[in-house]
Amino acid sequence: MTRSVTRFRYWAMFLGKRTPMLHSLKIVSTISSKTILLVLLTACCYPLAAQVGEPSRQPMLRVETGGHTAPIKRISVDAANRYFVTASDDKTARVWELPTGRLLRVLRPPIGESHDGKVFAVAISPDGETVAVGGWTMNGYNPVYLFDRSSGRLVRVTEGLPAILSHLAYSRDGKYLAAAVGGSAGIRVFETASYRVTGSDLNYSGDTYGADFDASGRLVTCALDGFVRLYQIESNGALRLLGKVASTKGRMLHTVRFSPDGSKIALGVYDAPAATVLSAQTLKPQYSIDLPAQYSYALEWSPDGTRLSVGIFNGGSSFIRTFERAGQGKFRDFPATSDSIIDVQGLNDGGLLFCSGDAAIGMVDSGGRTTILSQPTIAIFKGNIGEFLLSNDSSTVQFVINAATKARVSFSLNDRRLDTNPFGVSLRAALTLPAGLVLSDFNTFSPKLNGVPLQLESNEFAFSYAAFSNGQGFVLGTGFALRFFDNRGSPRGGTPTPSVVWAVNASPDGRFAVAAMGDGTIRWYSLTDGKERLALFPHPDRRRWVLWTPSGYYDASAGAEELLGWHINNGRNMAADFFPVSQFRDVYYRPDVISLLLQTGDEQLALKEANERAGRKEKQTTIASMLPPIVEIVSPADGASVSSTEVRVRYRVRTPSQEAVTRVKTLVEGRPTGERQLVQETVTASGERELTVSVPERDTEISIIAENRFSASVPATLRLRWAGKAASNETFVIQPKLYVLAVGVSKYANANYNLQFAAKDARDFAAAMAAQKGLLYRDVVLKVLADELATKDEVLDGLDWIRKETTSKDVAMVFFAGHGINDQNGSYYFLPHNTDVQRLLRTGVPFTDIRTTVQSLAGKTLFFIDTCHSGNVLGDTRRRDLASDLNGIVNELASAENGAVVFAASTGNQYSLENKAWNNGAFTKALVEGLMGKADYSGKGKITINMLDLYLSERVKEL
C-alpha cells in the first residue's frame, strides 16, 4: 500500500506530551490514490499557570537561518509603518524593517525542551518602541515579555497568565494591551504604564484567538466558543461588556477586525467557507461573504474601509482575495505562497502584509504587486511518505526537499554534499507491514493494528511509519515523538522529537530510524536505545548543509556554519543569548567525528577513535566556559543619519563566561579600520565605551567585534545613512586600486606531486585581472608566484607584500592554486614548490599565515582557492579524511571577524579537476570566463559577486 500525506495545515497545533492540545487540524490524506479531506476538531486542553521557576541555563542547539523555521502565527505593524514583528513556533519573535523586509532583530525569550518557548502572539506598540511577546512559555507560567525594539533587551516580564497566550493587541493610543488567553481563561487587559492587569473577562468556554481595538478604545474579541464580545475600556482600565452574540457562520472564530471608522466588524472563522461582517454597534450580522477555500480565516480592512481582504488557501496554493464595497463588490486575487495564510495586517498606503504556515512573509503593495519579503528557509518535508529513501547503512538519504515543487535531493554522509543524484548507491523506501498485519485508521489520533488501538498520548497524531527490516515491528512517527512497536502492537519504547515527523524510514541494516521533521531537519535515532545520534539540516538552496551530534560536534558546508547555534537562557527576566557554532570552531568543528558516527553508532566512541587517529587530546571544556563577549551598540541608533565623516559610537560589552575581553575590533563596511583597543579588565553588563570611527561620504555600516581568548563576538552592526553634502566630483571619480597576489604550483621539487595547470591557472587569473586596469580599477598591481618562484619564503613574502600595500580605499585579491592538505591534527597547509610533506611545519605554508593576512588587509578582500587538484599527495598510506577539506577554511576566512569573500574550487572532500581540453583547472577556466564577461548577467558591463558566484556554480558543473 502506498502511503502519503499530500496536504496538512493547521493554525495552532499545540502538541504537548504532558498537556497535549489541538485547536484545529485539517488534513488531506492520499491513501491508495483516494483523496479524503478529514477535518478534526477537538477540545483544547491548556496547562494551568505553574509555579514560576528559573529556566534551564543548559545550552540548547537551535537552527538559525535568518528567517523563521516554523509556521508564523502572528504579524503586527507599528502605526507609522516603519517596522513589523512576527511570532513563530520556532520559539522566536523577529523585528523587520518596512518596506524592505530586512531583518533587524531576533527576540529570544527563555525557552525549554519540547514546546516550552513557542511564540504564538506578538504585538508592536503604536510608537514602534515596545514589542509584546507571548505563547507557551516558562513551563506553563505564560507571562507577557516586553522587549525594547531597538536594542532587543527584555525590559519587563508581566505576571503569568493561567493559560497559553494566543493573541496580543495594543490599543490605538498605546495605553492598553489586550491578551487573548486559551482554554476558558478569556481576555486580560494591561495598562501599559506599569503593565498590570486592569480588566478581565473569564466568562469564556473556548480558546480566545481574536482581539482588536477601535479608535475610540472599544475592544472586540472572538473565541472558539462561537461568541463575539464587545467591550468598552473604562477610564480605570476595567472592561465593561457591551454585547455578546453567537456567530451565524461557523463556531470556531479566529480573526476579528474593526473597520477603520469603527462602524463594522469583520469576522473570520475556521469551520465555514465564509466571512461575516457585523454591526459594531449591535453586533448583528450585516452580510456574509462566501469563500471557496479550505482555510480563509485571516482578513483585514483597507485604510479607508472600502475594501476587505481575505487570505485564502485552496488547492495547494494561497492568495489574497480583495473585495470592493467593504466585501460586497467585485474581487481581485493576488498570489501569495504555497501554504495557508495565517495572519494579514494592513498598511497605511493600502498594501497588506501576510505570513504563512511555511514560514514565508509577503507583501501585496498598493499597486497589487506581491513581494515575498522572507522566503521559507527550511526544507518542506510534507508529502515525503514513500519518497523518503535510505541506503543500507543509512549514510545516504534521498528526499523531496520541497513538497510544492517535488524537487528530489540526496545527501551523502560519505561525499558530504547535496545533489540530485543518489551517489551511485541503492536506496530503499520505508517498508510496509508484513502480510497479516494491517495498520488502519492511520493519519488519525487513534491508529489501530489489526483493529486494536495503538498506545499513544492524548491528541497524539500519527503521520508516518516504517516496518523494521527484520519483520519484527515498526516505528511510528507522530506529532511530537517516534514510537516503537512490536508486531502485536505492544509499545517497545519511544523518544520525543523536536517537531512533527513527516516521514520515517528504518535502515535496512537494522541500526537506525531516520526521520524527516517539520523543523526542516533529518535525524538519525538508534534502534538500540531510541536516542538521537545525528542531525542534518539541508538548506533549501541545495548547497548549504550542517551536520551535528547531540553534544554539538559538527561539520558544515561552505557558508553554512551560521545555520546552527547555541541558545542559552539568562534567567526568567532577561532575553536569551544565541551563539553560532562557528564561534566554537576550534573545539567543535569535527568532520572526523561526524565521519565515524554512523560506523561506531555512538558519539563518544566516534570522538575517542577520531582523537586517537589524529593524536589529539580531548579538550575538557564546556560551552558555558567558552562563551564569547556580547556587544551592544548604544548610540547612534541603527538607521541614523550622519553628516560628518567622524562618528562617535557608544557601546556596551557583556561577558557571559566572565572571560576578559582581549581586543575590540572596529569594521567599516566589513573591513578593519586599524583601530584596536586592548581591554585589560572584564567589562560588566552596565559598562559603556566610546570610540570615534571614520566613515565614507555615503550610506555605510559599522561593526564592532569583541574578542576573548576563546573566540570573537557576533558583530554588533550599525547601519548609517549619509545626510551630508554629496561627495565632490574629484572624490567621486577616484577609482580603487587593485592588488593581486596569484600563486600557482604545477611543478614541485618532488615530481610525484606535479600537476598540469595550477601555475597556468595563476597566470591566467592575473592576466584577466590586469585587463581591468582603467576600467573598474585605476591601476592593477600584480605579483605572480608560479612553480619554482613559489617557495615557502616567497609565498610568505607575497602575503606580507599585499598586506602592506593595500589601503582601505583599495581592493585585494589573493589566488592560490596547487595542493592543500591537512596534517594529522587537522591543520591546513598550502604546498609551495619546495614542500616536503613529511616536514609540513617547516616546508608548508600554514593556514594561520593566510588567515592573518586576510584579517590584516584594510581594503575589500576576495580570496580564490583551488587547492584540491589531487588526492595522491599523501600517498596510499594516508587516509582520505586528511586530504584538504576546504569547508572549514572557507568558513573561517569568510567569518565576520575576517571578512573576506571566498570562492573555492571544491568543498568538503571533493577533488578539483584539470583537463587538457580546457588547458586549465575547471575552476579557473570558469573563473576567467566569468571575469572576462560571461558572468555579466545584467549586460551593463559590471560583474557583481553574486553574478560571479552564480556563473561559477553552473559553469563548473558543466565542465
Short mmCIF file of C-alpha atoms in Angstrom, two decimals, residues 239-677:
data_model
loop_
_atom_site.label_atom_id
_atom_site.label_comp_id
_atom_site.label_asym_id
_atom_site.label_seq_id
_atom_site.Cartn_x
_atom_site.Cartn_y
_atom_site.Cartn_z
CA LEU A 239 -13.66 46.06 30.96
CA ARG A 240 -17.39 46.67 30.55
CA LEU A 241 -19.21 44.18 28.36
CA LEU A 242 -21.38 45.96 25.78
CA GLY A 243 -22.66 42.94 23.92
CA LYS A 244 -22.21 39.25 23.17
CA VAL A 245 -23.60 37.37 20.18
CA ALA A 246 -23.18 33.92 18.68
CA SER A 247 -21.78 33.62 15.19
CA THR A 248 -24.21 32.56 12.48
CA LYS A 249 -21.41 31.33 10.17
CA GLY A 250 -19.26 28.76 11.91
CA ARG A 251 -18.41 28.39 15.57
CA MET A 252 -14.60 28.30 15.54
CA LEU A 253 -13.90 32.03 15.41
CA HIS A 254 -10.35 33.11 14.72
CA THR A 255 -9.95 36.70 13.46
CA VAL A 256 -11.90 39.84 14.30
CA ARG A 257 -11.23 43.32 12.90
CA PHE A 258 -12.86 46.72 13.39
CA SER A 259 -13.31 48.73 10.20
CA PRO A 260 -11.23 51.96 10.29
CA ASP A 261 -14.25 54.10 11.15
CA GLY A 262 -15.38 51.69 13.86
CA SER A 263 -18.77 51.04 12.27
CA LYS A 264 -18.27 47.41 11.22
CA ILE A 265 -16.58 44.26 12.47
CA ALA A 266 -15.22 41.61 10.09
CA LEU A 267 -15.13 38.03 11.39
CA GLY A 268 -13.02 35.14 10.06
CA VAL A 269 -13.75 31.54 11.08
CA TYR A 270 -12.14 28.09 10.83
CA ASP A 271 -15.11 25.90 10.17
CA ALA A 272 -17.08 27.70 7.46
CA PRO A 273 -16.03 28.92 3.99
CA ALA A 274 -17.34 32.40 4.69
CA ALA A 275 -16.54 35.69 6.39
CA THR A 276 -19.15 37.74 8.20
CA VAL A 277 -19.49 41.50 8.63
CA LEU A 278 -21.26 42.65 11.82
CA SER A 279 -22.54 45.97 13.03
CA ALA A 280 -20.03 47.39 15.51
CA GLN A 281 -22.92 48.92 17.46
CA THR A 282 -25.33 45.99 17.79
CA LEU A 283 -23.15 43.02 16.72
CA LYS A 284 -25.95 41.98 14.37
CA PRO A 285 -24.79 40.34 11.12
CA GLN A 286 -24.93 42.76 8.17
CA TYR A 287 -23.85 40.39 5.40
CA SER A 288 -21.65 37.37 4.74
CA ILE A 289 -19.04 36.72 2.06
CA ASP A 290 -18.81 33.27 0.50
CA LEU A 291 -15.28 31.97 0.11
CA PRO A 292 -14.16 28.98 -1.99
CA ALA A 293 -11.44 27.91 0.40
CA GLN A 294 -10.31 25.25 2.80
CA TYR A 295 -8.75 27.90 5.03
CA SER A 296 -9.87 31.52 4.96
CA TYR A 297 -9.83 32.90 8.49
CA ALA A 298 -7.27 35.74 8.14
CA LEU A 299 -8.76 39.06 6.99
CA GLU A 300 -8.15 42.82 7.03
CA TRP A 301 -9.76 46.13 6.04
CA SER A 302 -8.22 48.75 3.76
CA PRO A 303 -7.32 52.08 5.46
CA ASP A 304 -10.46 53.76 4.10
CA GLY A 305 -12.72 50.78 4.84
CA THR A 306 -13.83 50.38 1.23
CA ARG A 307 -12.10 47.02 0.69
CA LEU A 308 -11.96 43.82 2.69
CA SER A 309 -9.14 41.34 2.02
CA VAL A 310 -9.12 37.67 2.98
CA GLY A 311 -6.19 35.26 2.99
CA ILE A 312 -7.24 32.07 1.20
CA PHE A 313 -5.66 28.67 0.79
CA ASN A 314 -7.21 26.44 -1.82
CA GLY A 315 -5.83 23.57 -3.86
CA GLY A 316 -2.14 23.73 -2.97
CA SER A 317 -1.59 27.47 -3.14
CA SER A 318 -2.69 30.59 -1.33
CA PHE A 319 -3.74 34.06 -2.41
CA ILE A 320 -5.20 37.29 -1.08
CA ARG A 321 -8.73 37.97 -2.28
CA THR A 322 -9.67 41.65 -2.04
CA PHE A 323 -13.35 42.59 -2.26
CA GLU A 324 -14.61 46.06 -3.20
CA ARG A 325 -17.55 47.74 -1.43
CA ALA A 326 -16.38 46.54 2.01
CA GLY A 327 -16.72 42.92 0.93
CA GLN A 328 -19.92 43.14 -1.13
CA GLY A 329 -18.49 44.04 -4.51
CA LYS A 330 -16.21 42.53 -7.12
CA PHE A 331 -13.00 40.89 -6.04
CA ARG A 332 -9.44 40.58 -7.25
CA ASP A 333 -6.95 37.85 -6.34
CA PHE A 334 -3.26 38.40 -5.56
CA PRO A 335 -0.84 35.43 -5.37
CA ALA A 336 0.76 34.70 -2.00
CA THR A 337 2.62 31.47 -1.07
CA SER A 338 2.20 27.71 -1.38
CA ASP A 339 0.86 27.34 2.16
CA SER A 340 -2.04 28.71 4.17
CA ILE A 341 -2.10 32.38 5.17
CA ILE A 342 -2.30 32.60 8.95
CA ASP A 343 -2.40 36.36 9.53
CA VAL A 344 -2.87 39.53 7.47
CA GLN A 345 -2.09 43.13 8.51
CA GLY A 346 -2.97 46.28 6.60
CA LEU A 347 -0.54 49.08 5.74
CA ASN A 348 -1.22 52.80 5.65
CA ASP A 349 -0.84 53.02 1.87
CA GLY A 350 -3.40 50.28 1.25
CA GLY A 351 -0.90 47.45 0.98
CA LEU A 352 -1.01 44.25 3.00
CA LEU A 353 1.46 42.13 4.93
CA PHE A 354 0.84 38.43 5.37
CA CYS A 355 2.52 35.43 6.99
CA SER A 356 2.06 31.76 6.26
CA GLY A 357 2.33 28.22 7.51
CA ASP A 358 5.53 27.62 5.53
CA ALA A 359 7.24 30.49 7.41
CA ALA A 360 7.05 32.91 4.49
CA ILE A 361 6.35 36.65 4.84
CA GLY A 362 4.90 38.56 1.92
CA MET A 363 3.59 41.97 0.97
CA VAL A 364 0.96 42.97 -1.54
CA ASP A 365 1.70 46.62 -2.25
CA SER A 366 -0.87 49.30 -3.03
CA GLY A 367 -0.42 48.61 -6.74
CA GLY A 368 -1.30 44.93 -6.34
CA ARG A 369 2.23 43.56 -6.74
CA THR A 370 3.20 40.66 -4.49
CA THR A 371 6.69 40.54 -3.00
CA ILE A 372 7.89 37.71 -0.78
CA LEU A 373 9.94 39.54 1.85
CA SER A 374 11.16 36.38 3.55
CA GLN A 375 11.15 33.08 1.69
CA PRO A 376 10.76 29.76 3.52
CA THR A 377 14.23 28.91 4.79
CA ILE A 378 13.76 25.23 5.64
CA ALA A 379 13.14 22.08 3.65
CA ILE A 380 9.41 21.31 3.49
CA PHE A 381 9.16 17.56 4.05
CA LYS A 382 5.38 17.23 3.81
CA GLY A 383 4.50 14.60 1.26
CA ASN A 384 7.72 12.61 1.74
CA ILE A 385 6.00 9.38 2.72
CA GLY A 386 7.00 6.92 0.01
CA GLU A 387 9.66 9.40 -1.22
CA PHE A 388 11.97 9.24 1.80
CA LEU A 389 14.66 6.75 0.76
CA LEU A 390 17.62 5.35 2.65
CA SER A 391 20.77 3.38 1.81
CA ASN A 392 21.54 0.12 3.58
CA ASP A 393 24.00 1.72 6.02
CA SER A 394 21.93 4.93 6.45
CA SER A 395 24.76 7.07 5.09
CA THR A 396 22.77 8.29 2.08
CA VAL A 397 19.26 9.66 2.24
CA GLN A 398 17.02 10.89 -0.58
CA PHE A 399 14.02 13.12 -0.04
CA VAL A 400 11.69 15.66 -1.57
CA ILE A 401 13.12 18.96 -0.30
CA ASN A 402 10.01 20.99 -1.16
CA ALA A 403 6.54 19.48 -1.16
CA ALA A 404 5.26 22.16 -3.53
CA THR A 405 7.90 21.70 -6.26
CA LYS A 406 8.50 17.97 -5.67
CA ALA A 407 12.24 18.61 -6.07
CA ARG A 408 14.13 15.45 -5.09
CA VAL A 409 17.56 15.74 -3.42
CA SER A 410 20.08 13.29 -1.98
CA PHE A 411 22.61 13.78 0.77
CA SER A 412 25.62 11.54 1.30
CA LEU A 413 27.49 11.47 4.58
CA ASN A 414 30.45 9.99 2.73
CA ASP A 415 30.57 12.62 -0.01
CA ARG A 416 29.33 15.45 2.23
CA ARG A 417 27.14 17.17 -0.33
CA LEU A 418 23.61 17.69 -1.50
CA ASP A 419 22.91 16.57 -5.05
CA THR A 420 20.10 15.50 -7.33
CA ASN A 421 21.59 12.01 -7.84
CA PRO A 422 21.68 9.14 -5.32
CA PHE A 423 25.53 8.92 -5.36
CA GLY A 424 25.50 5.53 -7.05
CA VAL A 425 24.12 3.63 -4.06
CA SER A 426 20.97 1.56 -3.76
CA LEU A 427 18.18 3.29 -1.87
CA ARG A 428 15.02 1.87 -0.36
CA ALA A 429 11.68 3.33 0.66
CA ALA A 430 10.17 2.57 4.04
CA LEU A 431 8.86 -0.98 4.27
CA THR A 432 5.19 -1.67 4.84
CA LEU A 433 3.98 -4.20 7.39
CA PRO A 434 4.31 -7.93 6.74
CA ALA A 435 1.38 -9.95 5.46
CA GLY A 436 -1.27 -10.49 8.11
CA LEU A 437 -0.70 -7.14 9.78
CA VAL A 438 -2.99 -4.23 8.90
CA LEU A 439 -2.50 -0.69 10.14
CA SER A 440 -5.88 1.01 9.95
CA ASP A 441 -7.17 4.46 10.89
CA PHE A 442 -3.76 5.85 10.01
CA ASN A 443 -3.43 9.64 9.80
CA THR A 444 -5.67 9.94 12.86
CA PHE A 445 -5.33 10.22 16.62
CA SER A 446 -6.12 6.51 17.09
CA PRO A 447 -4.29 4.25 14.61
CA LYS A 448 -5.02 0.53 15.03
CA LEU A 449 -3.04 -2.61 14.37
CA ASN A 450 -5.37 -5.41 13.30
CA GLY A 451 -8.22 -3.45 14.86
CA VAL A 452 -6.51 -2.88 18.24
CA PRO A 453 -5.68 0.78 19.07
CA LEU A 454 -2.00 1.58 19.46
CA GLN A 455 -1.00 3.20 22.73
CA LEU A 456 -0.39 6.93 22.13
CA GLU A 457 -0.66 10.09 24.19
CA SER A 458 -3.92 12.01 24.14
CA ASN A 459 -4.18 14.07 20.94
CA GLU A 460 -1.04 12.46 19.50
CA PHE A 461 -1.47 12.25 15.74
CA ALA A 462 0.11 9.51 13.59
CA PHE A 463 1.77 10.87 10.45
CA SER A 464 4.21 8.23 9.21
CA TYR A 465 5.52 4.73 9.85
CA ALA A 466 8.12 2.21 8.66
CA ALA A 467 8.40 -1.51 9.29
CA PHE A 468 11.68 -2.91 10.59
CA SER A 469 13.75 -4.87 8.09
CA ASN A 470 13.69 -7.98 10.30
CA GLY A 471 9.88 -8.00 10.17
CA GLN A 472 9.62 -7.85 13.95
CA GLY A 473 7.93 -4.49 14.45
CA PHE A 474 7.66 -0.93 13.23
CA VAL A 475 8.35 2.68 14.12
CA LEU A 476 5.55 5.26 14.15
CA GLY A 477 6.21 8.97 13.55
CA THR A 478 3.78 11.30 15.32
CA GLY A 479 3.30 14.98 16.00
CA PHE A 480 5.98 15.00 18.68
CA ALA A 481 7.61 11.58 19.00
CA LEU A 482 8.88 8.38 17.48
CA ARG A 483 7.09 5.33 18.88
CA PHE A 484 8.37 1.76 18.55
CA PHE A 485 6.00 -1.23 18.47
CA ASP A 486 6.30 -4.97 18.01
CA ASN A 487 4.06 -6.94 15.66
CA ARG A 488 1.45 -7.37 18.38
CA GLY A 489 1.14 -3.61 18.77
CA SER A 490 2.86 -3.58 22.16
CA PRO A 491 4.95 -0.45 22.86
CA ARG A 492 8.71 -1.00 22.79
CA GLY A 493 9.86 2.47 23.74
CA GLY A 494 9.91 5.86 22.17
CA THR A 495 11.65 9.20 22.07
CA PRO A 496 10.41 12.80 21.85
CA THR A 497 11.18 14.68 18.63
CA PRO A 498 11.62 18.42 18.12
CA SER A 499 8.82 18.61 15.59
CA VAL A 500 6.25 16.63 13.65
CA VAL A 501 7.65 13.51 11.93
CA TRP A 502 6.53 13.86 8.31
CA ALA A 503 8.38 10.74 7.16
CA VAL A 504 10.40 7.95 8.74
CA ASN A 505 12.48 5.07 7.42
CA ALA A 506 14.17 2.18 9.22
CA SER A 507 17.63 1.36 7.88
CA PRO A 508 17.94 -1.97 6.08
CA ASP A 509 20.84 -2.95 8.36
CA GLY A 510 18.52 -2.62 11.38
CA ARG A 511 20.57 0.02 13.22
CA PHE A 512 18.76 3.35 12.78
CA ALA A 513 15.41 5.01 12.37
CA VAL A 514 15.84 8.12 10.22
CA ALA A 515 13.14 10.79 10.39
CA ALA A 516 12.30 13.89 8.32
CA MET A 517 10.98 16.59 10.65
CA GLY A 518 8.73 19.60 10.43
CA ASP A 519 11.63 21.84 11.52
CA GLY A 520 13.48 21.05 8.29
CA THR A 521 15.91 18.59 9.86
CA ILE A 522 16.62 14.91 9.21
CA ARG A 523 17.63 12.98 12.33
CA TRP A 524 19.17 9.56 12.95
CA TYR A 525 17.93 7.62 16.00
CA SER A 526 19.46 4.42 17.32
CA LEU A 527 17.10 1.45 17.24
CA THR A 528 19.01 0.07 20.23
CA ASP A 529 18.10 2.76 22.76
CA GLY A 530 15.96 5.21 20.75
CA LYS A 531 18.36 8.12 21.34
CA GLU A 532 19.30 10.66 18.71
CA ARG A 533 22.73 10.14 17.19
CA LEU A 534 22.99 12.69 14.38
CA ALA A 535 21.07 15.57 12.80
CA LEU A 536 21.22 17.13 9.33
CA PHE A 537 19.85 20.48 8.24
CA PRO A 538 19.76 20.66 4.41
CA HIS A 539 19.16 24.24 3.34
CA PRO A 540 16.55 24.64 0.57
CA ASP A 541 19.15 26.40 -1.58
CA ARG A 542 20.50 22.83 -2.07
CA ARG A 543 24.07 23.98 -1.49
CA ARG A 544 24.42 24.54 2.24
CA TRP A 545 24.10 21.92 4.95
CA VAL A 546 25.17 21.35 8.53
CA LEU A 547 25.53 18.07 10.45
CA TRP A 548 25.79 17.80 14.22
CA THR A 549 25.76 15.43 17.16
CA PRO A 550 23.74 15.97 20.35
CA SER A 551 26.84 17.36 22.10
CA GLY A 552 27.45 19.85 19.30
CA TYR A 553 30.31 18.35 17.28
CA TYR A 554 29.60 19.44 13.76
CA ASP A 555 30.54 19.61 10.11
CA ALA A 556 29.22 22.22 7.70
CA SER A 557 29.45 23.13 4.06
CA ALA A 558 30.94 26.44 2.98
CA GLY A 559 28.75 29.26 4.25
CA ALA A 560 26.62 27.01 6.46
CA GLU A 561 28.17 27.39 9.92
CA GLU A 562 25.79 30.23 10.77
CA LEU A 563 22.79 27.92 10.30
CA LEU A 564 23.25 26.34 13.73
CA GLY A 565 23.93 27.77 17.14
CA TRP A 566 23.55 27.53 20.89
CA HIS A 567 20.60 29.14 22.66
CA ILE A 568 21.41 29.97 26.29
CA ASN A 569 18.82 31.29 28.73
CA ASN A 570 19.86 34.07 31.08
CA GLY A 571 17.05 33.73 33.60
CA ARG A 572 13.35 34.48 33.54
CA ASN A 573 13.74 38.26 33.31
CA MET A 574 16.41 38.53 30.61
CA ALA A 575 16.46 37.80 26.91
CA ALA A 576 18.33 34.67 25.93
CA ASP A 577 21.62 34.73 24.02
CA PHE A 578 22.38 32.94 20.78
CA PHE A 579 25.87 31.98 19.59
CA PRO A 580 26.53 30.44 16.17
CA VAL A 581 28.54 27.22 16.32
CA SER A 582 31.26 28.96 14.30
CA GLN A 583 32.27 30.75 17.49
CA PHE A 584 33.34 27.40 18.96
CA ARG A 585 35.01 26.17 15.79
CA ASP A 586 38.35 25.28 17.39
CA VAL A 587 36.74 22.68 19.67
CA TYR A 588 33.53 21.58 17.99
CA TYR A 589 34.29 21.63 14.26
CA ARG A 590 35.00 17.91 13.93
CA PRO A 591 34.31 16.42 10.48
CA ASP A 592 36.34 13.42 11.59
CA VAL A 593 33.91 12.70 14.42
CA ILE A 594 30.93 13.01 12.08
CA SER A 595 32.60 10.60 9.63
CA LEU A 596 32.82 7.92 12.30
CA LEU A 597 29.43 8.48 13.88
CA LEU A 598 27.33 6.01 11.92
CA GLN A 599 30.15 3.48 11.84
CA THR A 600 30.55 3.44 15.62
CA GLY A 601 26.92 4.18 16.36
CA ASP A 602 27.91 6.27 19.38
CA GLU A 603 29.13 9.85 19.73
CA GLN A 604 31.67 9.22 22.46
CA LEU A 605 33.14 6.21 20.66
CA ALA A 606 33.41 8.28 17.46
CA LEU A 607 35.14 11.08 19.38
CA LYS A 608 37.56 8.68 21.05
CA GLU A 609 38.52 6.99 17.77
CA ALA A 610 38.87 10.30 15.91
CA ASN A 611 41.16 11.65 18.64
CA GLU A 612 43.27 8.50 18.59
CA ARG A 613 43.68 8.67 14.81
CA ALA A 614 44.77 12.30 14.92
CA GLY A 615 46.85 12.02 18.08
CA ARG A 616 44.58 14.67 19.53
CA LYS A 617 43.76 15.09 23.19
CA GLU A 618 40.16 15.69 24.10
CA LYS A 619 39.64 19.20 25.42
CA GLN A 620 37.86 19.22 28.76
CA THR A 621 35.70 22.29 28.43
CA THR A 622 32.08 23.38 28.23
CA ILE A 623 30.12 25.72 26.01
CA ALA A 624 29.35 27.92 29.03
CA SER A 625 33.05 28.41 29.80
CA MET A 626 33.85 29.33 26.18
CA LEU A 627 31.13 31.89 25.55
CA PRO A 628 32.35 34.92 23.60
CA PRO A 629 31.64 38.53 24.62
CA ILE A 630 28.40 40.21 23.55
CA VAL A 631 28.47 43.71 22.09
CA GLU A 632 25.53 46.10 22.08
CA ILE A 633 25.73 49.45 20.31
CA VAL A 634 24.05 52.10 22.44
CA SER A 635 24.24 55.05 20.04
CA PRO A 636 23.66 56.20 17.41
CA ALA A 637 20.54 54.22 16.60
CA ASP A 638 20.52 51.78 13.71
CA GLY A 639 19.50 53.65 10.56
CA ALA A 640 20.51 57.05 11.95
CA SER A 641 21.52 59.83 9.57
CA VAL A 642 25.00 61.34 9.80
CA SER A 643 26.56 64.32 8.06
CA SER A 644 30.12 64.04 9.36
CA THR A 645 32.76 61.50 8.39
CA GLU A 646 33.69 61.18 12.09
CA VAL A 647 31.07 59.22 14.04
CA ARG A 648 31.17 58.73 17.81
CA VAL A 649 29.89 55.27 18.71
CA ARG A 650 28.93 54.24 22.23
CA TYR A 651 28.69 50.54 23.02
CA ARG A 652 28.48 48.04 25.85
CA VAL A 653 30.33 44.74 26.17
CA ARG A 654 28.90 41.88 28.23
CA THR A 655 30.93 38.79 29.12
CA PRO A 656 28.70 35.79 29.93
CA SER A 657 31.70 33.49 30.52
CA GLN A 658 33.45 36.13 32.70
CA GLU A 659 36.49 35.78 30.42
CA ALA A 660 38.39 39.04 29.97
CA VAL A 661 37.93 40.92 26.70
CA THR A 662 41.31 40.97 24.99
CA ARG A 663 40.55 43.05 21.90
CA VAL A 664 37.82 45.18 20.35
CA LYS A 665 37.86 45.43 16.57
CA THR A 666 36.02 48.04 14.51
CA LEU A 667 34.96 47.28 10.94
CA VAL A 668 33.66 49.71 8.34
CA GLU A 669 31.81 48.01 5.51
CA GLY A 670 33.18 44.69 6.70
CA ARG A 671 36.86 45.63 6.76
CA PRO A 672 39.09 46.57 9.72
CA THR A 673 39.66 50.26 10.42
CA GLY A 674 43.03 49.72 12.03
CA GLU A 675 41.68 50.81 15.41
CA ARG A 676 42.16 48.16 18.07
CA GLN A 677 41.73 48.55 21.77
#
